[in-house]
Coordinates of C-alpha atoms in Angstrom, one line a residue:
Chain A
X1 CA 226.1 -0.3 139.3
X2 CA 225.8 2.0 136.2
X3 CA 225.2 5.1 138.2
X4 CA 228.2 4.3 140.4
X5 CA 230.4 3.6 137.4
X6 CA 229.5 6.9 135.6
X7 CA 230.2 8.8 139.1
X8 CA 233.5 7.1 139.2
X9 CA 234.3 7.9 135.7
X10 CA 233.5 11.5 136.2
X11 CA 235.5 11.6 139.4
X12 CA 238.4 10.4 137.5
X13 CA 238.1 12.7 134.7
X14 CA 237.6 15.6 137.1
X15 CA 240.9 14.6 139.1
X16 CA 242.7 14.5 135.7
X17 CA 241.4 18.0 134.7
X18 CA 241.9 19.4 138.1
X19 CA 245.6 18.3 138.0
X20 CA 246.0 20.6 135.1
X21 CA 243.9 23.5 136.3
X22 CA 246.3 23.5 139.2
X23 CA 249.3 24.0 137.0
X24 CA 247.5 27.1 135.8
X25 CA 246.5 28.4 138.9
X26 CA 250.0 28.0 140.8
X27 CA 251.3 30.3 138.1
X28 CA 248.9 33.0 138.7
X29 CA 249.1 32.5 142.6
X30 CA 252.9 33.1 142.5
X31 CA 252.6 36.3 140.4
X32 CA 249.7 37.4 142.7
X33 CA 251.8 36.5 145.9
X34 CA 254.8 38.3 144.8
X35 CA 253.6 41.3 142.7
X36 CA 250.1 41.8 144.5
X37 CA 248.5 42.0 141.1
X38 CA 246.5 39.9 139.1
X39 CA 247.7 39.0 135.6
X40 CA 244.7 39.0 133.5
X41 CA 247.0 38.2 130.6
X42 CA 247.4 34.7 132.1
X43 CA 245.2 32.9 129.8
X44 CA 246.6 34.7 126.9
X45 CA 250.1 33.7 127.8
X46 CA 248.8 29.8 127.9
X47 CA 247.4 30.4 124.4
X48 CA 250.8 31.5 123.4
X49 CA 252.3 28.4 124.6
X50 CA 249.6 26.2 123.1
X51 CA 250.4 27.9 119.7
X52 CA 254.2 27.1 120.3
X53 CA 253.4 23.5 120.8
X54 CA 250.9 23.6 117.9
X55 CA 253.5 25.0 115.3
X56 CA 256.2 22.6 116.8
X57 CA 254.0 19.8 115.9
X58 CA 252.9 21.1 112.6
X59 CA 256.2 22.0 111.2
X60 CA 258.6 19.7 112.8
X61 CA 256.4 16.9 113.9
X62 CA 257.5 17.3 117.5
X63 CA 255.5 15.9 120.0
X64 CA 253.5 18.5 122.3
X65 CA 254.9 17.0 125.5
X66 CA 258.5 17.5 124.2
X67 CA 257.9 21.0 123.2
X68 CA 257.5 22.0 126.8
X69 CA 261.2 22.4 126.5
X70 CA 260.8 24.9 124.0
X71 CA 257.6 26.8 125.2
X72 CA 258.7 27.2 129.0
X73 CA 261.8 29.1 128.2
X74 CA 260.0 31.2 125.5
X75 CA 257.4 32.1 127.7
X76 CA 259.7 32.6 130.5
X77 CA 261.5 35.2 128.6
X78 CA 258.2 37.0 127.3
X79 CA 257.0 37.3 130.9
X80 CA 260.4 38.6 131.8
X81 CA 260.0 41.1 129.0
X82 CA 256.5 42.2 130.0
X83 CA 257.3 42.7 133.5
X84 CA 260.5 44.6 132.8
X85 CA 259.1 47.0 130.1
X86 CA 255.5 47.2 130.7
X87 CA 254.4 46.3 134.4
X88 CA 257.4 47.7 136.3
X89 CA 257.2 51.3 134.7
X90 CA 253.4 51.4 135.7
X91 CA 254.2 50.3 139.3
X92 CA 256.0 53.8 139.7
X93 CA 253.2 55.9 137.8
X94 CA 251.0 58.0 140.3
X95 CA 247.4 57.7 139.4
X96 CA 244.0 57.9 140.8
X97 CA 243.2 54.2 140.4
X98 CA 245.6 51.7 141.9
X99 CA 244.4 49.0 139.5
X100 CA 246.1 50.5 136.7
X101 CA 248.4 47.5 136.5
X102 CA 245.4 45.0 136.1
X103 CA 243.9 47.2 133.4
X104 CA 247.3 47.1 131.9
X105 CA 247.5 43.3 131.9
X106 CA 243.9 43.5 130.1
X107 CA 245.7 45.5 127.6
X108 CA 248.7 43.0 126.8
X109 CA 246.3 40.2 126.8
X110 CA 243.9 42.0 124.1
X111 CA 247.0 42.5 122.0
X112 CA 248.3 38.8 122.5
X113 CA 244.8 37.4 121.3
X114 CA 244.3 39.8 118.5
X115 CA 248.0 39.3 117.2
X116 CA 247.3 35.5 117.4
X117 CA 244.0 35.8 115.4
X118 CA 245.8 38.1 112.7
X119 CA 248.6 35.6 112.4
X120 CA 247.1 32.2 112.8
X121 CA 243.4 32.9 111.7
X122 CA 240.6 32.1 114.1
X123 CA 240.3 28.7 113.0
X124 CA 239.9 25.8 115.7
X125 CA 243.3 23.8 115.6
X126 CA 244.5 20.8 117.6
X127 CA 247.4 18.3 117.2
X128 CA 246.4 15.0 116.0
X129 CA 248.6 12.9 118.0
X130 CA 248.2 9.1 117.4
X131 CA 247.6 8.5 120.8
X132 CA 244.9 11.0 121.1
X133 CA 241.9 8.8 121.2
X134 CA 243.5 5.6 123.2
X135 CA 242.8 4.8 126.5
X136 CA 243.6 2.2 129.2
X137 CA 240.5 -0.1 130.2
X138 CA 240.1 -1.6 133.6
X139 CA 238.9 -4.6 132.0
X140 CA 241.8 -5.3 130.2
X141 CA 243.8 -5.9 133.3
X142 CA 241.0 -7.5 135.6
X143 CA 238.6 -9.5 133.4
X144 CA 235.7 -9.8 135.8
X145 CA 235.6 -6.3 137.2
X146 CA 232.3 -5.2 138.3
X147 CA 232.9 -1.6 136.9
X148 CA 234.5 -1.0 133.5
X149 CA 236.3 2.0 134.1
X150 CA 238.7 3.9 131.7
X151 CA 241.9 6.3 131.6
X152 CA 242.3 8.4 128.6
X153 CA 246.2 8.1 127.7
X154 CA 246.9 11.8 126.7
X155 CA 244.8 12.9 129.8
X156 CA 246.9 10.7 132.1
X157 CA 250.3 11.6 130.6
X158 CA 249.3 15.2 130.9
X159 CA 248.3 14.8 134.7
X160 CA 251.5 12.9 135.4
X161 CA 253.6 15.7 133.8
X162 CA 251.5 18.4 135.7
X163 CA 252.2 16.6 139.1
X164 CA 255.9 16.4 138.1
X165 CA 256.0 19.9 137.2
X166 CA 254.6 21.0 140.4
X167 CA 256.9 18.8 142.6
X168 CA 259.8 20.3 141.0
X169 CA 258.4 23.8 141.6
X170 CA 257.7 22.9 145.4
X171 CA 261.6 21.8 145.5
X172 CA 262.6 25.0 143.8
X173 CA 260.3 27.2 146.0
X174 CA 261.3 25.6 149.3
X175 CA 265.0 24.2 148.9
X176 CA 266.8 26.6 146.6
X177 CA 268.3 30.1 147.5
X178 CA 266.1 31.7 144.8
X179 CA 262.8 29.9 145.7
X180 CA 263.4 31.1 149.3
X181 CA 263.9 34.7 148.2
X182 CA 260.8 34.6 146.0
X183 CA 258.9 33.2 149.1
X184 CA 260.2 36.1 151.4
X185 CA 259.4 38.8 148.7
X186 CA 255.9 37.5 148.9
X187 CA 255.4 37.3 152.7
X188 CA 256.9 40.6 153.2
X189 CA 258.2 42.9 150.9
X190 CA 260.0 45.5 153.3
X191 CA 261.6 42.5 155.4
X192 CA 262.9 40.7 152.5
X193 CA 264.5 44.2 151.0
X194 CA 266.2 44.5 154.6
X195 CA 267.3 41.0 154.4
X196 CA 269.2 41.7 151.3
X197 CA 266.7 40.1 148.9
X198 CA 266.8 41.5 145.3
X199 CA 263.1 42.2 145.3
X200 CA 263.3 43.6 141.9
X201 CA 264.9 40.8 140.3
X202 CA 262.6 38.3 142.1
X203 CA 259.6 40.1 140.9
X204 CA 260.9 39.8 137.5
X205 CA 262.0 36.2 137.8
X206 CA 258.5 35.5 139.4
X207 CA 256.8 36.7 136.5
X208 CA 258.8 34.8 134.3
X209 CA 258.3 31.6 136.2
X210 CA 254.4 32.2 136.5
X211 CA 254.5 32.7 132.6
X212 CA 256.6 29.5 132.0
X213 CA 254.3 27.5 134.0
X214 CA 251.3 28.5 132.2
X215 CA 253.0 27.8 129.0
X216 CA 253.6 24.3 130.2
X217 CA 250.0 24.0 131.0
X218 CA 249.3 25.0 127.6
X219 CA 251.7 22.1 125.9
X220 CA 249.9 19.4 128.3
X221 CA 246.7 21.0 127.4
X222 CA 246.8 20.8 123.4
X223 CA 246.7 17.0 122.9
X224 CA 243.4 16.9 124.8
X225 CA 242.1 20.2 123.9
X226 CA 241.6 22.5 120.8
X227 CA 243.1 25.7 120.3
X228 CA 241.8 29.0 118.9
X229 CA 243.2 32.6 119.6
X230 CA 240.4 33.9 122.0
X231 CA 240.6 30.8 124.2
X232 CA 242.7 32.8 126.7
X233 CA 240.0 34.4 128.6
X234 CA 238.3 31.3 130.0
X235 CA 241.6 30.1 131.4
X236 CA 242.2 33.5 133.1
X237 CA 238.9 33.1 134.9
X238 CA 239.7 29.4 135.8
X239 CA 243.0 30.5 137.1
X240 CA 241.2 33.2 139.2
X241 CA 238.8 31.0 140.5
X242 CA 241.4 28.5 141.6
X243 CA 243.3 31.3 143.4
X244 CA 240.3 32.4 145.2
X245 CA 239.3 28.9 146.1
X246 CA 242.7 28.0 147.2
X247 CA 243.5 31.2 149.1
X248 CA 245.5 34.1 147.8
X249 CA 249.0 33.5 147.1
X250 CA 249.1 29.9 148.5
X251 CA 250.5 27.3 146.4
X252 CA 249.0 24.4 148.2
X253 CA 245.8 26.0 148.2
X254 CA 246.1 26.4 144.4
X255 CA 246.7 22.7 143.9
X256 CA 243.7 21.7 146.2
X257 CA 241.6 24.3 144.5
X258 CA 242.4 23.1 140.9
X259 CA 241.4 19.6 142.1
X260 CA 238.2 20.9 143.5
X261 CA 237.4 23.0 140.5
X262 CA 238.3 20.0 138.0
X263 CA 236.0 17.5 140.0
X264 CA 233.1 20.0 140.4
X265 CA 233.3 20.9 136.8
X266 CA 233.0 17.5 135.4
X267 CA 230.3 16.7 137.6
X268 CA 228.5 19.6 136.5
X269 CA 229.1 18.6 132.7
X270 CA 227.8 14.9 133.6
X271 CA 224.7 15.6 135.8
X272 CA 223.6 19.1 134.5
X273 CA 224.9 19.6 131.2
X274 CA 227.9 20.4 129.2
X275 CA 226.7 24.1 128.5
X276 CA 226.5 24.8 132.2
X277 CA 230.0 23.6 133.1
X278 CA 231.3 27.5 133.2
X279 CA 228.3 28.4 135.6
X280 CA 229.3 25.6 138.0
X281 CA 232.6 26.9 137.9
X282 CA 231.3 30.1 138.9
X283 CA 228.8 28.7 141.7
X284 CA 231.6 27.2 143.4
X285 CA 233.5 30.5 143.2
X286 CA 230.5 32.4 144.9
X287 CA 230.3 29.6 147.5
X288 CA 233.9 30.0 148.1
X289 CA 233.6 33.6 148.5
X290 CA 230.6 33.5 151.0
X291 CA 231.6 30.6 153.1
X292 CA 235.3 30.3 153.0
X293 CA 236.6 34.0 152.0
X294 CA 240.3 32.9 152.9
X295 CA 240.2 29.9 150.8
X296 CA 241.4 26.5 151.4
X297 CA 244.7 28.1 152.8
X298 CA 242.8 29.5 155.8
X299 CA 241.4 26.1 156.8
X300 CA 245.0 24.7 156.6
X301 CA 246.4 27.6 158.7
X302 CA 243.5 27.2 161.3
X303 CA 244.5 23.5 161.6
X304 CA 248.1 24.4 162.3
X305 CA 247.4 26.8 164.7
X306 CA 244.9 24.7 166.4
X307 CA 247.7 22.2 167.1
Chain B
X1 CA 231.3 80.3 131.8
X2 CA 232.3 77.1 133.5
X3 CA 229.1 76.9 135.5
X4 CA 227.1 76.8 132.2
X5 CA 229.4 74.6 130.2
X6 CA 227.3 71.6 130.7
X7 CA 224.2 73.3 129.5
X8 CA 225.9 74.8 126.3
X9 CA 227.4 71.6 125.4
X10 CA 223.7 70.1 125.6
X11 CA 222.1 73.0 123.7
X12 CA 225.0 72.4 120.8
X13 CA 224.2 68.7 120.9
X14 CA 220.5 69.0 120.7
X15 CA 220.7 71.3 117.6
X16 CA 223.5 69.5 116.0
X17 CA 221.0 67.1 114.2
X18 CA 219.1 69.9 112.6
X19 CA 222.1 71.1 110.4
X20 CA 221.0 68.0 108.4
X21 CA 223.6 65.3 109.0
X22 CA 223.8 62.0 107.0
X23 CA 222.1 58.9 108.5
X24 CA 225.8 57.6 108.9
X25 CA 226.9 60.6 110.9
X26 CA 223.8 60.5 113.1
X27 CA 224.6 56.9 113.9
X28 CA 228.2 57.8 115.0
X29 CA 226.8 60.6 117.2
X30 CA 224.2 58.0 118.9
X31 CA 226.9 55.7 119.6
X32 CA 229.3 58.4 121.0
X33 CA 226.4 59.6 123.2
X34 CA 225.4 56.0 124.3
X35 CA 228.9 55.0 125.1
X36 CA 229.5 58.5 127.1
X37 CA 226.4 57.5 129.2
X38 CA 227.7 54.2 129.8
X39 CA 231.1 55.7 130.6
X40 CA 229.8 58.0 133.1
X41 CA 227.8 55.4 134.9
X42 CA 231.1 53.1 135.1
X43 CA 232.9 56.4 136.1
X44 CA 230.5 56.6 139.1
X45 CA 231.4 53.3 140.6
X46 CA 234.8 52.8 139.3
X47 CA 236.1 56.6 139.1
X48 CA 234.7 58.1 142.2
X49 CA 234.1 55.0 144.3
X50 CA 237.3 53.3 143.5
X51 CA 235.6 50.0 142.6
X52 CA 237.1 49.0 139.3
X53 CA 234.2 46.7 137.6
X54 CA 235.3 44.6 134.6
X55 CA 231.8 43.5 134.3
X56 CA 229.6 46.3 133.1
X57 CA 228.4 44.2 130.3
X58 CA 226.4 42.2 132.8
X59 CA 224.2 45.4 133.5
X60 CA 224.3 46.3 130.0
X61 CA 223.2 43.0 129.0
X62 CA 220.5 42.6 131.7
X63 CA 219.0 45.9 130.7
X64 CA 219.1 45.0 127.0
X65 CA 217.5 41.6 127.8
X66 CA 214.7 43.3 130.0
X67 CA 213.7 45.3 126.9
X68 CA 214.0 42.2 124.6
X69 CA 212.2 39.7 126.8
X70 CA 209.3 42.1 127.1
X71 CA 209.0 42.2 123.2
X72 CA 209.7 38.4 122.9
X73 CA 207.8 36.9 125.4
X74 CA 205.1 39.5 126.3
X75 CA 204.8 41.2 123.2
X76 CA 204.9 44.5 124.7
X77 CA 206.7 47.5 123.1
X78 CA 210.4 47.4 124.0
X79 CA 210.3 51.1 125.0
X80 CA 208.8 50.0 128.0
X81 CA 212.2 48.1 128.9
X82 CA 213.8 51.4 129.3
X83 CA 212.0 52.5 132.5
X84 CA 211.4 48.7 133.7
X85 CA 215.2 48.2 133.2
X86 CA 215.8 50.4 136.1
X87 CA 214.0 48.5 138.6
X88 CA 215.3 44.9 137.2
X89 CA 219.0 46.1 136.9
X90 CA 218.8 47.6 140.4
X91 CA 217.5 44.5 141.8
X92 CA 220.2 42.6 140.0
X93 CA 223.0 44.8 141.0
X94 CA 221.7 44.5 144.6
X95 CA 222.1 40.7 144.4
X96 CA 225.5 41.1 142.7
X97 CA 226.8 43.6 145.1
X98 CA 226.1 41.1 148.0
X99 CA 228.6 38.8 146.3
X100 CA 231.1 40.8 144.6
X101 CA 231.4 43.9 147.2
X102 CA 232.9 41.5 149.7
X103 CA 236.1 41.8 147.5
X104 CA 238.6 44.6 147.2
X105 CA 240.5 46.2 144.4
X106 CA 242.0 43.6 141.8
X107 CA 239.9 40.6 143.3
X108 CA 236.5 42.8 143.0
X109 CA 237.6 43.6 139.4
X110 CA 237.9 39.9 138.5
X111 CA 234.7 38.9 140.3
X112 CA 232.7 41.5 138.2
X113 CA 234.5 40.0 135.1
X114 CA 233.2 36.5 136.0
X115 CA 229.9 37.7 136.6
X116 CA 229.8 39.2 133.1
X117 CA 231.0 36.0 131.7
X118 CA 228.4 33.9 133.9
X119 CA 225.5 36.2 132.7
X120 CA 226.6 35.3 129.0
X121 CA 226.7 31.8 129.6
X122 CA 223.5 31.5 131.8
X123 CA 221.6 33.5 128.8
X124 CA 222.7 31.1 126.3
X125 CA 221.4 28.2 128.2
X126 CA 218.1 29.4 129.1
X127 CA 216.7 29.6 125.5
X128 CA 213.0 29.3 126.7
X129 CA 213.4 32.8 128.0
X130 CA 216.1 34.6 126.0
X131 CA 216.0 32.8 122.6
X132 CA 219.4 31.3 123.5
X133 CA 222.4 32.1 121.1
X134 CA 219.8 32.9 118.4
X135 CA 219.1 36.3 120.3
X136 CA 216.0 38.2 120.2
X137 CA 214.9 40.3 116.8
X138 CA 212.8 43.2 117.2
X139 CA 210.9 42.8 114.0
X140 CA 209.2 46.3 113.8
X141 CA 211.5 49.3 114.3
X142 CA 209.8 52.4 115.8
X143 CA 211.5 54.9 113.3
X144 CA 213.4 54.8 110.4
X145 CA 215.0 58.2 110.8
X146 CA 217.4 58.4 113.7
X147 CA 216.2 61.7 115.0
X148 CA 213.9 59.9 117.6
X149 CA 216.8 57.7 118.8
X150 CA 219.2 60.5 119.1
X151 CA 217.2 62.6 121.5
X152 CA 216.0 59.9 123.7
X153 CA 219.8 58.7 124.2
X154 CA 220.9 62.4 124.7
X155 CA 218.1 62.7 127.3
X156 CA 219.4 59.6 129.1
X157 CA 223.0 60.8 128.7
X158 CA 222.0 64.1 130.0
X159 CA 219.9 63.0 132.8
X160 CA 222.9 60.6 133.7
X161 CA 225.5 63.4 133.5
X162 CA 223.4 65.8 135.8
X163 CA 222.5 63.1 138.3
X164 CA 226.4 62.0 138.8
X165 CA 227.3 65.7 138.8
X166 CA 224.7 66.4 141.6
X167 CA 225.6 63.2 143.6
X168 CA 229.2 63.9 143.5
X169 CA 229.0 67.5 144.7
X170 CA 226.5 66.2 147.7
X171 CA 227.6 64.5 150.8
X172 CA 227.4 61.1 149.0
X173 CA 230.1 61.9 146.5
X174 CA 232.5 62.7 149.5
X175 CA 231.7 59.5 151.0
X176 CA 232.4 57.7 147.8
X177 CA 235.9 59.5 147.2
X178 CA 236.7 58.6 151.0
X179 CA 236.0 55.1 150.1
X180 CA 238.0 55.0 147.0
X181 CA 241.2 56.9 148.9
X182 CA 241.2 54.5 152.0
X183 CA 238.4 52.0 152.7
X184 CA 239.5 51.2 156.2
X185 CA 240.0 55.0 157.2
X186 CA 236.5 55.6 155.9
X187 CA 235.2 52.8 157.8
X188 CA 236.7 54.0 160.9
X189 CA 235.4 57.4 160.3
X190 CA 231.9 55.9 160.7
X191 CA 231.2 55.6 157.2
X192 CA 229.0 52.6 156.1
X193 CA 231.2 51.6 153.5
X194 CA 229.0 48.3 152.4
X195 CA 226.0 50.6 152.1
X196 CA 227.6 53.3 150.0
X197 CA 229.4 50.8 147.8
X198 CA 226.2 49.1 147.2
X199 CA 224.5 52.5 146.5
X200 CA 227.0 53.2 144.0
X201 CA 227.0 50.0 142.4
X202 CA 223.1 49.8 142.0
X203 CA 223.2 53.3 140.6
X204 CA 226.0 52.7 138.2
X205 CA 224.3 49.4 137.1
X206 CA 220.8 50.9 136.6
X207 CA 222.3 54.0 134.3
X208 CA 224.2 51.2 132.5
X209 CA 221.1 49.1 132.1
X210 CA 218.9 51.8 130.6
X211 CA 221.8 52.4 128.1
X212 CA 221.3 48.6 127.5
X213 CA 217.6 48.8 127.0
X214 CA 218.0 51.8 124.6
X215 CA 220.5 49.6 122.6
X216 CA 217.9 46.9 122.0
X217 CA 215.5 49.4 120.8
X218 CA 218.2 51.1 118.5
X219 CA 219.7 48.2 117.2
X220 CA 216.8 45.9 117.1
X221 CA 218.8 42.9 117.5
X222 CA 220.6 41.5 120.4
X223 CA 222.4 38.1 121.4
X224 CA 224.3 37.0 124.2
X225 CA 227.7 37.4 122.5
X226 CA 226.9 41.0 121.6
X227 CA 225.4 42.6 124.9
X228 CA 227.5 40.3 127.2
X229 CA 230.8 40.8 125.2
X230 CA 233.9 41.2 127.5
X231 CA 236.0 43.0 125.1
X232 CA 233.3 44.9 123.1
X233 CA 231.4 46.2 126.2
X234 CA 233.1 45.7 129.5
X235 CA 236.7 46.5 128.3
X236 CA 235.7 49.4 126.0
X237 CA 233.8 50.8 128.8
X238 CA 236.8 50.8 130.9
X239 CA 239.2 52.3 128.1
X240 CA 236.6 55.0 127.3
X241 CA 237.0 56.1 131.1
X242 CA 240.8 55.6 131.2
X243 CA 241.4 57.5 127.9
X244 CA 239.1 60.4 128.6
X245 CA 240.0 60.7 132.5
X246 CA 239.1 58.7 135.6
X247 CA 236.7 60.6 137.9
X248 CA 236.2 63.6 135.9
X249 CA 232.7 64.8 134.6
X250 CA 234.0 65.3 131.1
X251 CA 236.2 62.3 130.7
X252 CA 233.8 59.8 129.5
X253 CA 232.4 62.1 126.8
X254 CA 236.0 62.7 125.4
X255 CA 236.9 59.0 125.7
X256 CA 233.7 58.2 123.9
X257 CA 234.4 60.6 121.1
X258 CA 238.0 59.3 120.7
X259 CA 237.2 55.7 121.0
X260 CA 234.0 55.6 118.6
X261 CA 236.0 57.7 115.9
X262 CA 239.1 55.4 116.3
X263 CA 236.9 52.4 116.1
X264 CA 235.3 53.8 112.8
X265 CA 238.6 55.2 111.4
X266 CA 240.2 51.5 112.0
X267 CA 237.2 50.1 110.1
X268 CA 237.5 52.4 107.1
X269 CA 241.2 51.4 106.5
X270 CA 241.2 48.3 104.6
X271 CA 243.6 45.5 106.2
X272 CA 243.4 47.2 109.5
X273 CA 240.0 46.3 110.7
X274 CA 240.9 42.7 112.1
X275 CA 243.8 44.6 114.1
X276 CA 241.3 46.8 116.1
X277 CA 241.9 45.1 119.4
X278 CA 245.6 45.4 119.1
X279 CA 245.5 49.1 118.5
X280 CA 243.0 49.3 121.4
X281 CA 245.1 47.3 123.5
X282 CA 248.3 49.3 122.5
X283 CA 246.5 52.7 123.4
X284 CA 245.4 51.3 126.7
X285 CA 249.0 50.5 127.5
X286 CA 250.3 54.0 126.3
X287 CA 247.6 55.7 128.0
X288 CA 248.1 53.9 131.3
X289 CA 251.9 54.6 131.2
X290 CA 251.9 58.1 130.0
X291 CA 248.7 59.6 130.9
X292 CA 247.3 57.5 133.7
X293 CA 244.5 59.8 134.8
X294 CA 243.4 60.1 131.1
X295 CA 243.3 63.1 128.9
X296 CA 240.9 65.2 130.9
X297 CA 242.5 64.1 134.2
X298 CA 246.1 65.0 133.0
X299 CA 245.1 68.0 130.9
X300 CA 247.4 70.3 133.1
X301 CA 250.3 67.8 132.0
X302 CA 249.5 67.9 128.4
X303 CA 249.3 71.7 128.3
X304 CA 252.8 71.5 130.3
X305 CA 254.3 69.4 127.8
X306 CA 253.4 72.0 124.9
X307 CA 254.3 75.0 126.8
X308 CA 257.7 73.5 127.5
X309 CA 258.1 72.9 123.9
X310 CA 256.9 76.4 122.6
X311 CA 259.9 78.3 124.1
X312 CA 262.3 75.7 122.8
X313 CA 261.1 76.4 119.3
X314 CA 261.4 80.1 119.7
X315 CA 265.0 79.7 120.6
X316 CA 265.5 77.6 117.1

């Protein structure tokens, strides 16, 4: 019974982690869909969000989950500023390499990470919330349960928040005018322009939304993770793997990709070793490239056309 | 004159140490030339073939570890790592290319970035072969003075320069540029894009690997965080080429001079050392916005600015 219990516990941990990963991935997918560039400063923006949550907790004792309401608008405006003053001018510049914008976001990421090191030192930090280590146990509710499973409180709360934010985003994208315009811009820029969509505005707003989403993810991550200035890079990679896994520019794909990655990563950590988790992340990335180059989105599409 | 410029510069560089430079100045010179060689290797793949790699640390590190493992496990002189790294890194690039060359543009960039990171984590985790995070220390240095190291890296850099120049002026070079300009058009004209991209990747990787093997010999110590570093190797390589000039022969050398001197300058000013990445990042942003093709690539543009300003001054 013990191996099964361990397996289920790992699966639960993977799903909870995957929900949070999905939130990071969606932000990147949105930006990629509309702007056609990869935002390599994505993880660094999350780091900024985490620092906002950290300082809110440290200075005003505000719960990290409440600081979402501060971090999201802050990151939204930061994203808008980055897009308007740095990325947009480069879109017009004529150069040999079209990847200039990607390299530009690397530069932005470097500056953000380094500024964080200068101002906040490279110490590892965390928010010691009082529910940080508490958990719900299955045996508390069902005395003779054959399997004793547990749910960590902060992980579960973060997961629920992530689900809620994802659903609201879905409503925004599919029901509101602005959401529809963003999707139109992503699908076909010229057609959207002809239809009277303010493409320029949509680009700016999308970058802001993407940054805001990842800022929210930062607030959700800080109760369960620790924080240091160079943490951004690894989350940029995670976001990218999710986007490839899910299919470029597909929101549903990003959610599924996030879940797959979360489960796979926690399986690697349990059965192979903690240190190998980043390699496991990459194995799944390579597998996706070789066997499913279009990502989960291509599977979904195939099914739809099949009908 | 222009035809002999490479030879003239090579001649100047080879007599430069004879005028009696301090050990520190020699160290800077060695770094400049090593980075120029890496930049040229990157330029072959990124500048000419258009495949922007964010993971050159992977080749650099594999080259460095080829040398290091020879010494650490087999007790052979790490200098043998330099020729051996050509073979090892080429094979490694072949495998890597099979995976990453399926992607285009920014996706290729990020896949290579991920490759570099994965190599770092793998090296950390296979401690029995690589010494893990402890790294490998070469206990006995070959020379105390830096002359030997200088001439070896100068030889490598000169070889890299002439090899790339020859390649780019051959048919292969035109194929590379065609792939960069429009991969689909190149494919439709009958260019086997996968083959030529793989050639560019393997050559670029192998040339970077030699520099990595040299690094092990010169520095005498490697660990996964140093040789597979994302910011300090992969990104700096890109910056050297971006600052100097993408797809130019002299860009990497100019970029390496500027970047190495800038890094040293920042290090000498107290209180500024911690901010070196911020300054590099800002430099990168400024270069991309104002000189997207680098100093050598946009030299005409720079000249024009000065020419326009000159008459204005006369009027005043």
